[in-house]
PDB file of N, CA and C in Angstrom:
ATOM      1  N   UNK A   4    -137.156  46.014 -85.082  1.00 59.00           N
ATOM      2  CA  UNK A   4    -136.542  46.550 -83.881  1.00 59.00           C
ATOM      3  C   UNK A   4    -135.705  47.757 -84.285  1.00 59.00           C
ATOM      4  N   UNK A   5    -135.835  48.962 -83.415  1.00 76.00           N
ATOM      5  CA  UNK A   5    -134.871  50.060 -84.088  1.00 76.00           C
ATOM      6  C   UNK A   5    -134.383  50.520 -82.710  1.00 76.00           C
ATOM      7  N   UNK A   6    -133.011  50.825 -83.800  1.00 80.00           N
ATOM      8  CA  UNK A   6    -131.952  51.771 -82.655  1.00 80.00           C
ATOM      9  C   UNK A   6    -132.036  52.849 -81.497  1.00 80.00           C
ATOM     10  N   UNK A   7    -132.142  52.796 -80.789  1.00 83.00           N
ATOM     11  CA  UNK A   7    -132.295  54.072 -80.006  1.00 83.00           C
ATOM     12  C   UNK A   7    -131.268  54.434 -79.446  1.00 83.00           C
ATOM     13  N   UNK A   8    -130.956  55.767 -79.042  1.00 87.00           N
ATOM     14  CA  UNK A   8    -129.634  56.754 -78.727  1.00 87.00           C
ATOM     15  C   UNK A   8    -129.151  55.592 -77.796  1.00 87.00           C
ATOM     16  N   UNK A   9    -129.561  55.081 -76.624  1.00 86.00           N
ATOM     17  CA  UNK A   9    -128.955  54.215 -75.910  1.00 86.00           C
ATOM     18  C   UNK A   9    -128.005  52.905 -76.089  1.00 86.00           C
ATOM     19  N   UNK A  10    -128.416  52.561 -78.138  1.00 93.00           N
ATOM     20  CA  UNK A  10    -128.079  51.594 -78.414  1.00 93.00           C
ATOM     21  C   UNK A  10    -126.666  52.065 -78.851  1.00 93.00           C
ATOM     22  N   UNK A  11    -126.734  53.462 -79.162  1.00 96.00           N
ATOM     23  CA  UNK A  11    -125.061  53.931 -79.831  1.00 96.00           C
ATOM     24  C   UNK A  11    -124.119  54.335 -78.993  1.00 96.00           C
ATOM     25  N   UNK A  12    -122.795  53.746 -78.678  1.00 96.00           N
ATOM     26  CA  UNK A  12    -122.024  53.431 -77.835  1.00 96.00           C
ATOM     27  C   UNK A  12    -120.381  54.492 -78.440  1.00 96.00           C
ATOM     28  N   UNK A  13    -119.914  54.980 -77.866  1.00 96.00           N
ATOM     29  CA  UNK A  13    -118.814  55.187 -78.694  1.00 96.00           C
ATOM     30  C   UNK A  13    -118.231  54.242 -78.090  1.00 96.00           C
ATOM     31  N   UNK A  14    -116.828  54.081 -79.176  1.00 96.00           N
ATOM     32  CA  UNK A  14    -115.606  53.237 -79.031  1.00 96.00           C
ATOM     33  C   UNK A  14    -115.034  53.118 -77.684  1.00 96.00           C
ATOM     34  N   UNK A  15    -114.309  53.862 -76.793  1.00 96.00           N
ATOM     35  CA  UNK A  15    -114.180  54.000 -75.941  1.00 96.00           C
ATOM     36  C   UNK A  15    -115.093  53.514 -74.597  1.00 96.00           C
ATOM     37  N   UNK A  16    -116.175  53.563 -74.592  1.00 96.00           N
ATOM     38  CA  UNK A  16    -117.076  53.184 -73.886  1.00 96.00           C
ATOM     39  C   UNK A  16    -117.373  51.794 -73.792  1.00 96.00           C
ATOM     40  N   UNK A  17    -117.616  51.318 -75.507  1.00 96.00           N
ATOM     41  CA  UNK A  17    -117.775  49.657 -75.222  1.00 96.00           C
ATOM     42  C   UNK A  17    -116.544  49.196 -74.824  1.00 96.00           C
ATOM     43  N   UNK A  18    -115.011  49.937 -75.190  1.00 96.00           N
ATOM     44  CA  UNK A  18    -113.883  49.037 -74.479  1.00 96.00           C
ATOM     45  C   UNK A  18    -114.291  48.600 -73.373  1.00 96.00           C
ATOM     46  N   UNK A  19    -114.356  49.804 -72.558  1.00 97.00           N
ATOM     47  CA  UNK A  19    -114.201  49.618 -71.167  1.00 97.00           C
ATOM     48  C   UNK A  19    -115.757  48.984 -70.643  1.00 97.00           C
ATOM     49  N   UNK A  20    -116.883  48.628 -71.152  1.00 96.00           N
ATOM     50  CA  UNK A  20    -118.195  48.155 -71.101  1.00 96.00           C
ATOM     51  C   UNK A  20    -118.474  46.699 -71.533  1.00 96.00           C
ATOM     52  N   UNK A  21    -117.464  46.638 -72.339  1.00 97.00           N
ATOM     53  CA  UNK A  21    -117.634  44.752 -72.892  1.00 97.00           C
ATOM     54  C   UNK A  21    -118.309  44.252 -72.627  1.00 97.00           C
ATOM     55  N   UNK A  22    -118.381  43.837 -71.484  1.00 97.00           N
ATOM     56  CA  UNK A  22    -118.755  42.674 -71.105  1.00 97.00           C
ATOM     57  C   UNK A  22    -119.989  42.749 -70.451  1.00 97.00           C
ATOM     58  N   UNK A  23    -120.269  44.476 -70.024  1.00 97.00           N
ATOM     59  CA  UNK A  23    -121.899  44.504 -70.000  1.00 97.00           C
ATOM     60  C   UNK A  23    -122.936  44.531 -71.465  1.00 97.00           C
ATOM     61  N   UNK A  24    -122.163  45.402 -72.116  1.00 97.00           N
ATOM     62  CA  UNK A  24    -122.272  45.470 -73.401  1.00 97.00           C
ATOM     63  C   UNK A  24    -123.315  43.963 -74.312  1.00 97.00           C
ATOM     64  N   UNK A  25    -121.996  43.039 -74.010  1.00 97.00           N
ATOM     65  CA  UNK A  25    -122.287  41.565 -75.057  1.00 97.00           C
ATOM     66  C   UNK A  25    -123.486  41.309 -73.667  1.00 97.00           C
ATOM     67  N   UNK A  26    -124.246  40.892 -72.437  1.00 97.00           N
ATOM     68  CA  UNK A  26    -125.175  41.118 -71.704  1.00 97.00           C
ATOM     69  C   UNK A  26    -126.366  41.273 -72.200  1.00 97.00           C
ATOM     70  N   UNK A  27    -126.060  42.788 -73.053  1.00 96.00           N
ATOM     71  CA  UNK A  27    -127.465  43.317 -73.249  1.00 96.00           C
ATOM     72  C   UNK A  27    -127.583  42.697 -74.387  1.00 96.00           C
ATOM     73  N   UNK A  28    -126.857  42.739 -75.576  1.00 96.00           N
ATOM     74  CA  UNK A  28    -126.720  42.150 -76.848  1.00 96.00           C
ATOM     75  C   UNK A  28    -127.613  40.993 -76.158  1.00 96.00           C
ATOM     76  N   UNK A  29    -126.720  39.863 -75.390  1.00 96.00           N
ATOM     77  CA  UNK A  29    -127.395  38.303 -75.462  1.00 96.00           C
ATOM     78  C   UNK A  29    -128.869  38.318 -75.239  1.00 96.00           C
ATOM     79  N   UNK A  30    -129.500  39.363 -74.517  1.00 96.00           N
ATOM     80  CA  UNK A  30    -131.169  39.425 -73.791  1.00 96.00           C
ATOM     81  C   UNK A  30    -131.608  40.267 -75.258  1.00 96.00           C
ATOM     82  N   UNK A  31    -130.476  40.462 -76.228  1.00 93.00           N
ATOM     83  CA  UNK A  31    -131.989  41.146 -77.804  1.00 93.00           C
ATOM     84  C   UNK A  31    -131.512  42.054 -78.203  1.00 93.00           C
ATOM     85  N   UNK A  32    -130.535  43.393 -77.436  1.00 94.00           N
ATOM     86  CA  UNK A  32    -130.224  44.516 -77.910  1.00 94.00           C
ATOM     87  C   UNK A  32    -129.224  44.548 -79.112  1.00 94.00           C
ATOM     88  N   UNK A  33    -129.253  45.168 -80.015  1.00 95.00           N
ATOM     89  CA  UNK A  33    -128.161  45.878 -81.125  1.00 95.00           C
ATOM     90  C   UNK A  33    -127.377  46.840 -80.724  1.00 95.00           C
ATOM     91  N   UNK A  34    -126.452  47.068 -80.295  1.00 96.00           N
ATOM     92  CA  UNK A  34    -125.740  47.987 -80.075  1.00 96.00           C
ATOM     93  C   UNK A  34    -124.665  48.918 -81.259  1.00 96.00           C
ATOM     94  N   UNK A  35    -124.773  49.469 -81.717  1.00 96.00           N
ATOM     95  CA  UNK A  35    -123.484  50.767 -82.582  1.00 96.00           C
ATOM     96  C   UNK A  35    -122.684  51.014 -82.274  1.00 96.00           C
ATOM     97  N   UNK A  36    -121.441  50.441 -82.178  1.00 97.00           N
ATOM     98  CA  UNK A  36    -119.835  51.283 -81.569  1.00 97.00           C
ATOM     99  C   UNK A  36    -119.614  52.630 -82.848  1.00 97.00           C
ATOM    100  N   UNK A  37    -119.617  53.936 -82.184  1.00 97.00           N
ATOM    101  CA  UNK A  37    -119.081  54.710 -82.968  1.00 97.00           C
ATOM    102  C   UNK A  37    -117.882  55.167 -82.516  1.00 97.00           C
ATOM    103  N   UNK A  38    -116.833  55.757 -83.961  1.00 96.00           N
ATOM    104  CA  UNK A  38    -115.577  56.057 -83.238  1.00 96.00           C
ATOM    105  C   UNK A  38    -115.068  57.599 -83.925  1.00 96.00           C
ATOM    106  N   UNK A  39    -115.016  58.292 -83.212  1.00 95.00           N
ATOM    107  CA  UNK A  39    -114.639  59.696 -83.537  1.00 95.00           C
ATOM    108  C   UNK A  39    -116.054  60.121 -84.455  1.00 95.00           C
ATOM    109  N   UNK A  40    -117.024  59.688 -83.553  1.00 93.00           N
ATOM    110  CA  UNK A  40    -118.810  60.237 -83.822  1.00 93.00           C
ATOM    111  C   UNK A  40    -119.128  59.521 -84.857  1.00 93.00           C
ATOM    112  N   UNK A  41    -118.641  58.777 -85.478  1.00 95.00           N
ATOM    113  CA  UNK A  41    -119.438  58.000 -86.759  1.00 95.00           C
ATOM    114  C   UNK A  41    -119.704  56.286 -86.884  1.00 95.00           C
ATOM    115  N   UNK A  42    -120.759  56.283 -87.013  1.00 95.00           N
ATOM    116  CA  UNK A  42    -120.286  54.487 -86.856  1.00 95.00           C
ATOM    117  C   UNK A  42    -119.606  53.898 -87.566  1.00 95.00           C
ATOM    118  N   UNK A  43    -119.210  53.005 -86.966  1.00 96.00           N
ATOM    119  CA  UNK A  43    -117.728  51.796 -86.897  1.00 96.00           C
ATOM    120  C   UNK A  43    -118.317  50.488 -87.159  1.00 96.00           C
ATOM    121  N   UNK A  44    -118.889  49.908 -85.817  1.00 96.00           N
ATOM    122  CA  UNK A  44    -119.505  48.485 -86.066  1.00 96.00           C
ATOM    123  C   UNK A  44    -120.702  48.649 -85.429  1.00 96.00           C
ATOM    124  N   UNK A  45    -121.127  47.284 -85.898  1.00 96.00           N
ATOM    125  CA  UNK A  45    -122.711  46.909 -84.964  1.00 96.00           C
ATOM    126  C   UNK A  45    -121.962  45.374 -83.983  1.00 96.00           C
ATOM    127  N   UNK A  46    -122.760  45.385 -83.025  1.00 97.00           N
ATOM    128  CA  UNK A  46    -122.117  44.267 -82.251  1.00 97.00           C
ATOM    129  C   UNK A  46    -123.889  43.818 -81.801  1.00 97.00           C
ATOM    130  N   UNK A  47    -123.903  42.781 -82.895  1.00 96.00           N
ATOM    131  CA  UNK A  47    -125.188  41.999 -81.884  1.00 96.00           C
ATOM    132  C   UNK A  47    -124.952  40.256 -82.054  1.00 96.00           C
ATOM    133  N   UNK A  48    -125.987  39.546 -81.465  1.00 96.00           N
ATOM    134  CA  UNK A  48    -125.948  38.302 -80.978  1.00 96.00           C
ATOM    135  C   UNK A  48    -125.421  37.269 -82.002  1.00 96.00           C
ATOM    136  N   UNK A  49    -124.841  36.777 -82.137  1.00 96.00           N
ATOM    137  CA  UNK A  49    -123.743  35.327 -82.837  1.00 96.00           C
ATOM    138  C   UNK A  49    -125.161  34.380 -83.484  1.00 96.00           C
ATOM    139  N   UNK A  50    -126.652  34.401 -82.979  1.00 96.00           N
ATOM    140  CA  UNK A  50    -127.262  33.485 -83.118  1.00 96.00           C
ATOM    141  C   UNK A  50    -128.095  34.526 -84.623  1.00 96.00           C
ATOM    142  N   UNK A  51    -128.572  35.747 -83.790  1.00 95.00           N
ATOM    143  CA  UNK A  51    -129.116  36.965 -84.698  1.00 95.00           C
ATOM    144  C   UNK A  51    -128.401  36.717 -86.042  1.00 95.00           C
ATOM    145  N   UNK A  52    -126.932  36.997 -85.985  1.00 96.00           N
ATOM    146  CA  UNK A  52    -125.797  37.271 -87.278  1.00 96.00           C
ATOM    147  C   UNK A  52    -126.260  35.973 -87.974  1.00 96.00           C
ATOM    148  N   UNK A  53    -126.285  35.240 -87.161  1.00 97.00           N
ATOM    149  CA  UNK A  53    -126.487  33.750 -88.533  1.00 97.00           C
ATOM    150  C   UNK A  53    -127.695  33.424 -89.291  1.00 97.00           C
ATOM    151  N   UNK A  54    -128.955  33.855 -88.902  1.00 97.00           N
ATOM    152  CA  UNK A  54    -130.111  34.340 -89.129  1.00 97.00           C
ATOM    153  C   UNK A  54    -130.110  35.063 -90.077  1.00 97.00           C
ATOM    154  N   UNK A  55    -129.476  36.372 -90.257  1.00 96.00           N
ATOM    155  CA  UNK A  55    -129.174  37.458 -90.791  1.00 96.00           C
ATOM    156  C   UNK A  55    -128.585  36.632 -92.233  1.00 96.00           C
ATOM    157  N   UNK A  56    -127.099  35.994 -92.400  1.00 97.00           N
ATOM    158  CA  UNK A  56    -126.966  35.142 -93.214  1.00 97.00           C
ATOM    159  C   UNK A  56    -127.719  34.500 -94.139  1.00 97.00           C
ATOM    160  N   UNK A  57    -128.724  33.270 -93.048  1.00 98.00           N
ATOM    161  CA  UNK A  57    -129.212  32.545 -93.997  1.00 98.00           C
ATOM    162  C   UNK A  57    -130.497  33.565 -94.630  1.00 98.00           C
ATOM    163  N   UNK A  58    -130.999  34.299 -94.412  1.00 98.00           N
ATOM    164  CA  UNK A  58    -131.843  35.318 -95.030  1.00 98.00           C
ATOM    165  C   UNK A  58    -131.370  35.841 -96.016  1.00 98.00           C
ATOM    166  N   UNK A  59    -130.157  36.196 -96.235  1.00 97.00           N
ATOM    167  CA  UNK A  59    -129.232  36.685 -97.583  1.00 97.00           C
ATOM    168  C   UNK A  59    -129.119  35.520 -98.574  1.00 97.00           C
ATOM    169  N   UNK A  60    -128.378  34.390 -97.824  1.00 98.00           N
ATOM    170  CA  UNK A  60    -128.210  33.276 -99.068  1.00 98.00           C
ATOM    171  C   UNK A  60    -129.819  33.139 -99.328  1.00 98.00           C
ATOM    172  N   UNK A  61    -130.920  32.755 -98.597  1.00 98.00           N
ATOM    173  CA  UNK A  61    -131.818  32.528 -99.176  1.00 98.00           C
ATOM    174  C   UNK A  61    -132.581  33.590-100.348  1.00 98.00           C
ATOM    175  N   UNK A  62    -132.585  34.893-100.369  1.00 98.00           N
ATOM    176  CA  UNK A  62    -133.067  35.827-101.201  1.00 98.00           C
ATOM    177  C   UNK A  62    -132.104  35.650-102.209  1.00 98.00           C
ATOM    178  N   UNK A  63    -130.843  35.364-102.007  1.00 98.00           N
ATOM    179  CA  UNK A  63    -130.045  35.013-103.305  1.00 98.00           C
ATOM    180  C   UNK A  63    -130.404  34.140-104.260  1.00 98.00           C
ATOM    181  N   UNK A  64    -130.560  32.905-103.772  1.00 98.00           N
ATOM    182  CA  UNK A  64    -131.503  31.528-104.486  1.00 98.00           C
ATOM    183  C   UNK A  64    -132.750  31.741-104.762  1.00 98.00           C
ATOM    184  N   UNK A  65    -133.365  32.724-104.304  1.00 98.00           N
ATOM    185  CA  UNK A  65    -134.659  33.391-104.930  1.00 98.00           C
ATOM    186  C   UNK A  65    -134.454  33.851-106.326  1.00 98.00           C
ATOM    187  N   UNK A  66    -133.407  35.160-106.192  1.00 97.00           N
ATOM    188  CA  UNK A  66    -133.004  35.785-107.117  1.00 97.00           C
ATOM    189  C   UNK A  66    -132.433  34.759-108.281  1.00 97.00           C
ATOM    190  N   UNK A  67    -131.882  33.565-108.187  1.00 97.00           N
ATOM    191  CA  UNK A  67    -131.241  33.077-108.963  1.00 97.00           C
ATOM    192  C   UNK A  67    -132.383  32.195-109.702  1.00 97.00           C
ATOM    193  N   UNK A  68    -133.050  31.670-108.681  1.00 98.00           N
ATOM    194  CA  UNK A  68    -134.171  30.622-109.359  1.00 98.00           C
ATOM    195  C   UNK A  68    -135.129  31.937-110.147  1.00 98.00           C
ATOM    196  N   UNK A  69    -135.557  33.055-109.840  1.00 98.00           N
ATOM    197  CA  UNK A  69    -136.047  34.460-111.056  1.00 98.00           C
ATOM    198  C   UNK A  69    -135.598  34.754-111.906  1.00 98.00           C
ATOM    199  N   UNK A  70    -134.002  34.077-112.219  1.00 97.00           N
ATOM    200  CA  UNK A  70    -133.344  34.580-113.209  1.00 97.00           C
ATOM    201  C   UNK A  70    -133.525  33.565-114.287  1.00 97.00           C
ATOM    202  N   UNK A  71    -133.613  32.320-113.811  1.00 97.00           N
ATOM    203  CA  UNK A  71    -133.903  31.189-114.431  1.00 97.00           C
ATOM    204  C   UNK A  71    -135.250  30.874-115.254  1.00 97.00           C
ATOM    205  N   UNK A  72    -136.010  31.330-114.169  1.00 97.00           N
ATOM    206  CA  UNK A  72    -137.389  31.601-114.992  1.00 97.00           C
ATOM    207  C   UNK A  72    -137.755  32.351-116.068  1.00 97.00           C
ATOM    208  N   UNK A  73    -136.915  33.539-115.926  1.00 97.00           N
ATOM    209  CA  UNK A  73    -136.720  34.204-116.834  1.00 97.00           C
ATOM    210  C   UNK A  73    -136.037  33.874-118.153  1.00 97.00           C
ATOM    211  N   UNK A  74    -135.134  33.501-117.825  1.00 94.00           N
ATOM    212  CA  UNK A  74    -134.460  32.407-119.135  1.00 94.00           C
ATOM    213  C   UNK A  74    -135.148  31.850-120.075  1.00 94.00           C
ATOM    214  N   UNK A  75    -135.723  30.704-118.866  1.00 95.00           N
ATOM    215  CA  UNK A  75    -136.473  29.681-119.756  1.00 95.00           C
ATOM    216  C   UNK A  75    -137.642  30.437-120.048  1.00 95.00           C
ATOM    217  N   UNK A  76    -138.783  31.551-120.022  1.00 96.00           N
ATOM    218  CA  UNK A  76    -139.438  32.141-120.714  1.00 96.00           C
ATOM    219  C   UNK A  76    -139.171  32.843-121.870  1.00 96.00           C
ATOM    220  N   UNK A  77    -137.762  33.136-122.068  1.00 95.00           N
ATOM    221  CA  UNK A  77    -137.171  33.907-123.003  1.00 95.00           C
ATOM    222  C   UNK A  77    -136.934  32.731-124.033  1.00 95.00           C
ATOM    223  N   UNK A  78    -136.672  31.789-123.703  1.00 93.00           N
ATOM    224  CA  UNK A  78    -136.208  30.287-124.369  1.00 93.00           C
ATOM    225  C   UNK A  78    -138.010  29.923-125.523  1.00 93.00           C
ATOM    226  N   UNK A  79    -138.985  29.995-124.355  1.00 95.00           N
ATOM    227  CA  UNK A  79    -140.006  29.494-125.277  1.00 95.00           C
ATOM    228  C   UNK A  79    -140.580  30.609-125.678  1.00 95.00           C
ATOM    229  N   UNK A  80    -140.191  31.970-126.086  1.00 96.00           N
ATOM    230  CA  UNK A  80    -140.917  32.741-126.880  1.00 96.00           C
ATOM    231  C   UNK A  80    -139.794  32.978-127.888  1.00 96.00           C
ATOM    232  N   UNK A  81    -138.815  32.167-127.774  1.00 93.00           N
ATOM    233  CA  UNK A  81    -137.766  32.702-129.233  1.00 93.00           C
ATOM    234  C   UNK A  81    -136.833  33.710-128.776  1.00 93.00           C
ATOM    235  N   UNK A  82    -137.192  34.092-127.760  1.00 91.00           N
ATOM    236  CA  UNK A  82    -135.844  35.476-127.360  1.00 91.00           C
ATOM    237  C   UNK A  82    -134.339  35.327-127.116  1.00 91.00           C
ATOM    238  N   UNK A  83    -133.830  34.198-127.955  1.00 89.00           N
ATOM    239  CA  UNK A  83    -132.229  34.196-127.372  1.00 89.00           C
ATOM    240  C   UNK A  83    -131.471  33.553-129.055  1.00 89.00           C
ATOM    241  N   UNK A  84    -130.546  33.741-128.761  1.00 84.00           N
ATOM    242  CA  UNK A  84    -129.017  34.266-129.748  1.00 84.00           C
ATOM    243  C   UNK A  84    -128.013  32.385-129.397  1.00 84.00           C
ATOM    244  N   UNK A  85    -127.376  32.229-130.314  1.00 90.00           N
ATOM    245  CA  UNK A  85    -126.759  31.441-130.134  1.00 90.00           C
ATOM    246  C   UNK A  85    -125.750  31.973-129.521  1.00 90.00           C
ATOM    247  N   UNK A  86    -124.315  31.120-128.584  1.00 92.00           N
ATOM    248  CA  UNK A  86    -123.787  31.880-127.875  1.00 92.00           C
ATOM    249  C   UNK A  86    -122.566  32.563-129.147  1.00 92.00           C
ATOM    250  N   UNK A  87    -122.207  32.155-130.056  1.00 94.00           N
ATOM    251  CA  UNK A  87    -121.449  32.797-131.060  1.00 94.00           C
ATOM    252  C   UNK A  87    -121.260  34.114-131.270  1.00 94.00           C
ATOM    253  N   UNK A  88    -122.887  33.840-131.948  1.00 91.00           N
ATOM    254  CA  UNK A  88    -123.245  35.026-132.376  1.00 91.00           C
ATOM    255  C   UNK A  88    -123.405  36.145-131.647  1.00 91.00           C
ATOM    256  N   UNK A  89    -123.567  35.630-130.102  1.00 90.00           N
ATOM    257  CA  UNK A  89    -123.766  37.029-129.170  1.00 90.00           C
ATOM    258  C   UNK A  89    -121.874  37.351-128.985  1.00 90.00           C
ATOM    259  N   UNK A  90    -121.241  36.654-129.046  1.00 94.00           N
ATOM    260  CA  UNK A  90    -120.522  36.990-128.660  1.00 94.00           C
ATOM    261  C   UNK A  90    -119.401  37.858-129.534  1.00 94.00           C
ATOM    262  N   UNK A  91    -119.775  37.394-130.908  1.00 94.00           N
ATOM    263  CA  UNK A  91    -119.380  38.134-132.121  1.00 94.00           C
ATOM    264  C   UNK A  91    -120.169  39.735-132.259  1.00 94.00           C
ATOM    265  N   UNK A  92    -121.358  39.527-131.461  1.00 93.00           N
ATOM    266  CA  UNK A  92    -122.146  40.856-131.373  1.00 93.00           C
ATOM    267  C   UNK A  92    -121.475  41.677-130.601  1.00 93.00           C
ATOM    268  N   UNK A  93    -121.072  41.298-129.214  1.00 93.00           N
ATOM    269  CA  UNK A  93    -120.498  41.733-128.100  1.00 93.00           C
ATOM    270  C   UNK A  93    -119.065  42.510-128.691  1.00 93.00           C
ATOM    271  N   UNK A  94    -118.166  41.985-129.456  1.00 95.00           N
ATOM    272  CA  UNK A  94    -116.684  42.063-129.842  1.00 95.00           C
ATOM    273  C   UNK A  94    -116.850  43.153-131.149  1.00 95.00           C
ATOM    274  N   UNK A  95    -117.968  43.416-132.139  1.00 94.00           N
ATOM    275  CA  UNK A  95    -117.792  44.459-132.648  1.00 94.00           C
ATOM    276  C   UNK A  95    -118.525  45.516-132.116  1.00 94.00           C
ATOM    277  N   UNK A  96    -119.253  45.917-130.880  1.00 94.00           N
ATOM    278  CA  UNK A  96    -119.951  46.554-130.044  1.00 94.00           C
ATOM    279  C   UNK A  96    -118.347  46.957-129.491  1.00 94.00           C
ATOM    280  N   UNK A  97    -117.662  46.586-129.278  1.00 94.00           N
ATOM    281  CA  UNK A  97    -116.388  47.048-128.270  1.00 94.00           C
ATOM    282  C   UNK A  97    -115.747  47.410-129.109  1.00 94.00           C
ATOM    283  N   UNK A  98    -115.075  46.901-130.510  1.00 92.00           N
ATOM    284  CA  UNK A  98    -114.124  47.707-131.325  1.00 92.00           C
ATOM    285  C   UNK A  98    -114.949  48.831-131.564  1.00 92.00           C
ATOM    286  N   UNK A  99    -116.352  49.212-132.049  1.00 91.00           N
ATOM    287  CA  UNK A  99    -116.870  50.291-132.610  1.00 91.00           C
ATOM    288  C   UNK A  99    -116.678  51.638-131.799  1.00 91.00           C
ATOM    289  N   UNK A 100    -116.759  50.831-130.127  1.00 90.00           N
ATOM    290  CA  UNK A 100    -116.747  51.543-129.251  1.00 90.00           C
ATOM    291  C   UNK A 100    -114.872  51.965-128.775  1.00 90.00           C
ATOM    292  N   UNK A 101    -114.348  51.560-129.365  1.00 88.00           N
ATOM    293  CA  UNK A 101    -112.452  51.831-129.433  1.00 88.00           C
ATOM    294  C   UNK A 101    -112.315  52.380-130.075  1.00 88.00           C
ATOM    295  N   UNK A 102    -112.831  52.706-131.500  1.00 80.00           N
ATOM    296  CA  UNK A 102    -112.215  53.618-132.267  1.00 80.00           C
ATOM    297  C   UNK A 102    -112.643  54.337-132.113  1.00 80.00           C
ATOM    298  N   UNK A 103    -111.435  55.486-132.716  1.00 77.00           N
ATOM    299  CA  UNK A 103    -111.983  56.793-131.950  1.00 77.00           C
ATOM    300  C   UNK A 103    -112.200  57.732-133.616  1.00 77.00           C
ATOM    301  N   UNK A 104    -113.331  58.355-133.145  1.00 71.00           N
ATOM    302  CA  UNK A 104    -114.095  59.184-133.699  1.00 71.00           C
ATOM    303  C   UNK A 104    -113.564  60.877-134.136  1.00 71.00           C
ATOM    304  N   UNK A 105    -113.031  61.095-135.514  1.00 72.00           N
ATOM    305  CA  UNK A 105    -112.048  62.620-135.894  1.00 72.00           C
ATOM    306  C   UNK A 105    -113.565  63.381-136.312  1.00 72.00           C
ATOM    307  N   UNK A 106    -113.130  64.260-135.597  1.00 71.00           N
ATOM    308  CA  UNK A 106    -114.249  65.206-135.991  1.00 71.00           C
ATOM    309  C   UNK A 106    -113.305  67.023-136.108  1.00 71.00           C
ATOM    310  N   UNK A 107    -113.931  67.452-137.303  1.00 71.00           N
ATOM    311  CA  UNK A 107    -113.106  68.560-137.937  1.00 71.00           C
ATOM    312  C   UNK A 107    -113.913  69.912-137.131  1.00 71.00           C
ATOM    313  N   UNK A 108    -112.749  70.421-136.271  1.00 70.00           N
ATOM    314  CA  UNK A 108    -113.752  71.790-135.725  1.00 70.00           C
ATOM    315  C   UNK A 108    -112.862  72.853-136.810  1.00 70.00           C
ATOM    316  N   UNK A 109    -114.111  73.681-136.814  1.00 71.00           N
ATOM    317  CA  UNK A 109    -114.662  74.534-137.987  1.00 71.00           C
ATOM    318  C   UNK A 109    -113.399  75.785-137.649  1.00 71.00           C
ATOM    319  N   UNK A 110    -113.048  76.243-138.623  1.00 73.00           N
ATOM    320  CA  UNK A 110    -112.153  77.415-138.481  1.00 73.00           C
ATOM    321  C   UNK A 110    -112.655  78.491-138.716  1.00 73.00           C
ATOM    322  N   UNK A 111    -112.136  79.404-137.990  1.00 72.00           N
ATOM    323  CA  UNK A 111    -112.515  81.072-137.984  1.00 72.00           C
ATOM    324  C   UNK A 111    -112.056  81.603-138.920  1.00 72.00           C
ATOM    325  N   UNK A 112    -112.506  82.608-139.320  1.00 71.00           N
ATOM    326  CA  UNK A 112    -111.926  83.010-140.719  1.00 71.00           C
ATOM    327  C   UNK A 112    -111.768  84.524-140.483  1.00 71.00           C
ATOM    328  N   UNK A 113    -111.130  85.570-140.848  1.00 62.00           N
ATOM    329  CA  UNK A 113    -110.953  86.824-140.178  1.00 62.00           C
ATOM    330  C   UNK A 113    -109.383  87.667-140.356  1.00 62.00           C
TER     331      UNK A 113
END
């Protein structure tokens, strides 16, 4: 479903429109409150928004159960570090990266 000019409302307008406003929302529409020409909010249906939600948590638990898989493939081809040692890897990766580096600029001679 996409926006059309009708759906973008400035601020001012939905004040005083509310309640036709949430109307159109309940029969499907998305509406855009913009305020000083830029958008502000979206105002659509309470049932839509929760929809919207569980579609996020669910691609999340996607993402998480992909990460897992990934793991455990990394697990049976040998690809992982005890946690020590990564972490002893990690801690001279950061001092190497703290000290700071003298470097001699060259003098003019003349």
């Amino acid at each position: 479903m996409g926006i059309s000019v009708s759906d973008v409302v400035p601020f001012t307008q939905a004040r005083a429109n509310l309640s036709e406003l949430a109307d159109q929302v309940k029969a499907g529409a998305e509406k855009i409150i913009t305020k000083n020409g830029e958008s502000y909010v979206a105002l659509i249906d309470a049932d839509r928004l929760d929809y919207y939600h569980r579609l996020e948590n669910e691609r999340i638990h996607l993402l998480l159960i992909e990460d897992a898989r990934r793991g455990l493939a990394d697990i049976e081809a040998g690809r992982t570090h005890g946690a020590d040692a990564a972490i002893a890897q990690l801690q001279q990766r950061r001092a190497a990266a703290a000290t700071p580096k003298i470097t001699r600029t060259p003098r003019k001679r003349g």
